[in-house]
């Protein structure tokens, strides 16, 4: 039985590190929460696709690993964290005083 847990953790970890930094930068550079959400979503989706490709290529060269399964679990976990981190920017309205 193949262990997928490390790939899920990899997706969570990379998304938390990379996307949190990007969202902080977007928050300082952009004033509109909806624009921050869109920029964060685009960044997260493109980064998750990159992680899928990397996980697939890595698993191809490891004995006993299913590359497609590894890539799917890594990508889903990355995208899940992306949605969780971007969601507050979608739900919170701008407070321009």
PDB file of C-alpha atoms in Angstrom:
ATOM      1  CA  UNK A   1       0.000   0.000   0.000  1.00  0.00           C
ATOM      2  CA  UNK A   2       1.334   3.365  -1.010  1.00  0.00           C
ATOM      3  CA  UNK A   3       1.666   6.111   1.571  1.00  0.00           C
ATOM      4  CA  UNK A   4       0.146   9.382   0.374  1.00  0.00           C
ATOM      5  CA  UNK A   5       0.343  11.235   3.701  1.00  0.00           C
ATOM      6  CA  UNK A   6       3.801  12.764   3.019  1.00  0.00           C
ATOM      7  CA  UNK A   7       2.511  14.248  -0.232  1.00  0.00           C
ATOM      8  CA  UNK A   8      -0.505  15.766   1.493  1.00  0.00           C
ATOM      9  CA  UNK A   9       1.775  17.300   4.131  1.00  0.00           C
ATOM     10  CA  UNK A  10       4.070  18.567   1.381  1.00  0.00           C
ATOM     11  CA  UNK A  11       1.136  20.290  -0.335  1.00  0.00           C
ATOM     12  CA  UNK A  12      -0.076  21.845   2.938  1.00  0.00           C
ATOM     13  CA  UNK A  13       3.388  23.002   3.944  1.00  0.00           C
ATOM     14  CA  UNK A  14       4.338  24.523   0.609  1.00  0.00           C
ATOM     15  CA  UNK A  15       0.999  26.306   0.277  1.00  0.00           C
ATOM     16  CA  UNK A  16       1.178  27.741   3.794  1.00  0.00           C
ATOM     17  CA  UNK A  17       4.697  29.056   3.292  1.00  0.00           C
ATOM     18  CA  UNK A  18       4.418  30.343  -0.262  1.00  0.00           C
ATOM     19  CA  UNK A  19       0.896  31.648  -0.345  1.00  0.00           C
ATOM     20  CA  UNK A  20       0.970  33.312   3.073  1.00  0.00           C
ATOM     21  CA  UNK A  21       3.949  35.379   1.980  1.00  0.00           C
ATOM     22  CA  UNK A  22       2.285  36.270  -1.302  1.00  0.00           C
ATOM     23  CA  UNK A  23      -0.971  37.285   0.396  1.00  0.00           C
ATOM     24  CA  UNK A  24       0.876  39.493   2.882  1.00  0.00           C
ATOM     25  CA  UNK A  25       2.639  41.215  -0.007  1.00  0.00           C
ATOM     26  CA  UNK A  26      -0.608  41.603  -1.939  1.00  0.00           C
ATOM     27  CA  UNK A  27      -2.274  43.050   1.161  1.00  0.00           C
ATOM     28  CA  UNK A  28       0.361  45.768   1.448  1.00  0.00           C
ATOM     29  CA  UNK A  29       0.499  46.500  -2.284  1.00  0.00           C
ATOM     30  CA  UNK A  30      -3.215  46.329  -3.129  1.00  0.00           C
ATOM     31  CA  UNK A  31      -5.980  48.018  -1.212  1.00  0.00           C
ATOM     32  CA  UNK A  32      -9.019  46.107  -2.403  1.00  0.00           C
ATOM     33  CA  UNK A  33      -9.792  42.795  -0.682  1.00  0.00           C
ATOM     34  CA  UNK A  34     -11.418  41.376  -3.816  1.00  0.00           C
ATOM     35  CA  UNK A  35      -8.315  42.187  -5.862  1.00  0.00           C
ATOM     36  CA  UNK A  36      -6.138  40.561  -3.187  1.00  0.00           C
ATOM     37  CA  UNK A  37      -8.379  37.480  -3.338  1.00  0.00           C
ATOM     38  CA  UNK A  38      -8.101  37.230  -7.127  1.00  0.00           C
ATOM     39  CA  UNK A  39      -4.320  37.690  -7.061  1.00  0.00           C
ATOM     40  CA  UNK A  40      -4.033  35.108  -4.276  1.00  0.00           C
ATOM     41  CA  UNK A  41      -6.237  32.638  -6.116  1.00  0.00           C
ATOM     42  CA  UNK A  42      -4.264  33.010  -9.343  1.00  0.00           C
ATOM     43  CA  UNK A  43      -1.006  32.587  -7.440  1.00  0.00           C
ATOM     44  CA  UNK A  44      -2.336  29.567  -5.543  1.00  0.00           C
ATOM     45  CA  UNK A  45      -3.736  27.802  -8.591  1.00  0.00           C
ATOM     46  CA  UNK A  46      -0.560  28.316 -10.616  1.00  0.00           C
ATOM     47  CA  UNK A  47       1.595  27.166  -7.695  1.00  0.00           C
ATOM     48  CA  UNK A  48      -0.584  24.093  -7.171  1.00  0.00           C
ATOM     49  CA  UNK A  49      -0.181  23.177 -10.847  1.00  0.00           C
ATOM     50  CA  UNK A  50       3.571  23.542 -10.439  1.00  0.00           C
ATOM     51  CA  UNK A  51       3.487  21.288  -7.376  1.00  0.00           C
ATOM     52  CA  UNK A  52       1.431  18.705  -9.270  1.00  0.00           C
ATOM     53  CA  UNK A  53       4.009  18.592 -12.055  1.00  0.00           C
ATOM     54  CA  UNK A  54       6.907  18.373  -9.603  1.00  0.00           C
ATOM     55  CA  UNK A  55       5.279  15.639  -7.524  1.00  0.00           C
ATOM     56  CA  UNK A  56       4.453  13.666 -10.656  1.00  0.00           C
ATOM     57  CA  UNK A  57       8.011  13.866 -11.968  1.00  0.00           C
ATOM     58  CA  UNK A  58       9.483  12.916  -8.605  1.00  0.00           C
ATOM     59  CA  UNK A  59       7.151   9.918  -8.181  1.00  0.00           C
ATOM     60  CA  UNK A  60       7.965   8.686 -11.694  1.00  0.00           C
ATOM     61  CA  UNK A  61      11.516   8.027 -10.596  1.00  0.00           C
ATOM     62  CA  UNK A  62      10.675   6.295  -7.316  1.00  0.00           C
ATOM     63  CA  UNK A  63      10.071   2.585  -7.181  1.00  0.00           C
ATOM     64  CA  UNK A  64       6.560   1.515  -6.166  1.00  0.00           C
ATOM     65  CA  UNK A  65       4.954   4.950  -6.422  1.00  0.00           C
ATOM     66  CA  UNK A  66       1.930   5.817  -8.516  1.00  0.00           C
ATOM     67  CA  UNK A  67       2.839   9.209 -10.053  1.00  0.00           C
ATOM     68  CA  UNK A  68      -0.727  10.173 -10.906  1.00  0.00           C
ATOM     69  CA  UNK A  69      -2.009   9.404  -7.416  1.00  0.00           C
ATOM     70  CA  UNK A  70       0.861  11.301  -5.788  1.00  0.00           C
ATOM     71  CA  UNK A  71       0.327  14.317  -8.049  1.00  0.00           C
ATOM     72  CA  UNK A  72      -3.426  14.420  -7.440  1.00  0.00           C
ATOM     73  CA  UNK A  73      -3.108  14.268  -3.657  1.00  0.00           C
ATOM     74  CA  UNK A  74      -0.375  16.914  -3.611  1.00  0.00           C
ATOM     75  CA  UNK A  75      -2.373  19.234  -5.865  1.00  0.00           C
ATOM     76  CA  UNK A  76      -5.617  18.801  -3.950  1.00  0.00           C
ATOM     77  CA  UNK A  77      -3.950  19.559  -0.635  1.00  0.00           C
ATOM     78  CA  UNK A  78      -2.250  22.650  -2.073  1.00  0.00           C
ATOM     79  CA  UNK A  79      -5.498  23.895  -3.596  1.00  0.00           C
ATOM     80  CA  UNK A  80      -7.373  23.241  -0.324  1.00  0.00           C
ATOM     81  CA  UNK A  81      -4.964  25.473   1.586  1.00  0.00           C
ATOM     82  CA  UNK A  82      -5.185  28.081  -1.179  1.00  0.00           C
ATOM     83  CA  UNK A  83      -8.959  28.267  -0.794  1.00  0.00           C
ATOM     84  CA  UNK A  84      -8.697  28.460   3.003  1.00  0.00           C
ATOM     85  CA  UNK A  85      -6.174  31.301   2.874  1.00  0.00           C
ATOM     86  CA  UNK A  86      -8.007  33.307   0.193  1.00  0.00           C
ATOM     87  CA  UNK A  87     -11.488  32.844   1.680  1.00  0.00           C
ATOM     88  CA  UNK A  88     -11.202  35.620   4.320  1.00  0.00           C
ATOM     89  CA  UNK A  89     -10.434  38.154   1.578  1.00  0.00           C
ATOM     90  CA  UNK A  90     -13.597  37.104  -0.236  1.00  0.00           C
ATOM     91  CA  UNK A  91     -15.795  37.227   2.864  1.00  0.00           C
ATOM     92  CA  UNK A  92     -14.485  40.462   4.408  1.00  0.00           C
ATOM     93  CA  UNK A  93     -15.566  43.728   2.832  1.00  0.00           C
ATOM     94  CA  UNK A  94     -13.241  46.685   2.393  1.00  0.00           C
ATOM     95  CA  UNK A  95     -13.250  49.081   5.331  1.00  0.00           C
ATOM     96  CA  UNK A  96     -12.279  52.313   3.659  1.00  0.00           C
ATOM     97  CA  UNK A  97     -12.899  55.187   6.000  1.00  0.00           C
TER      98      UNK A  97
END
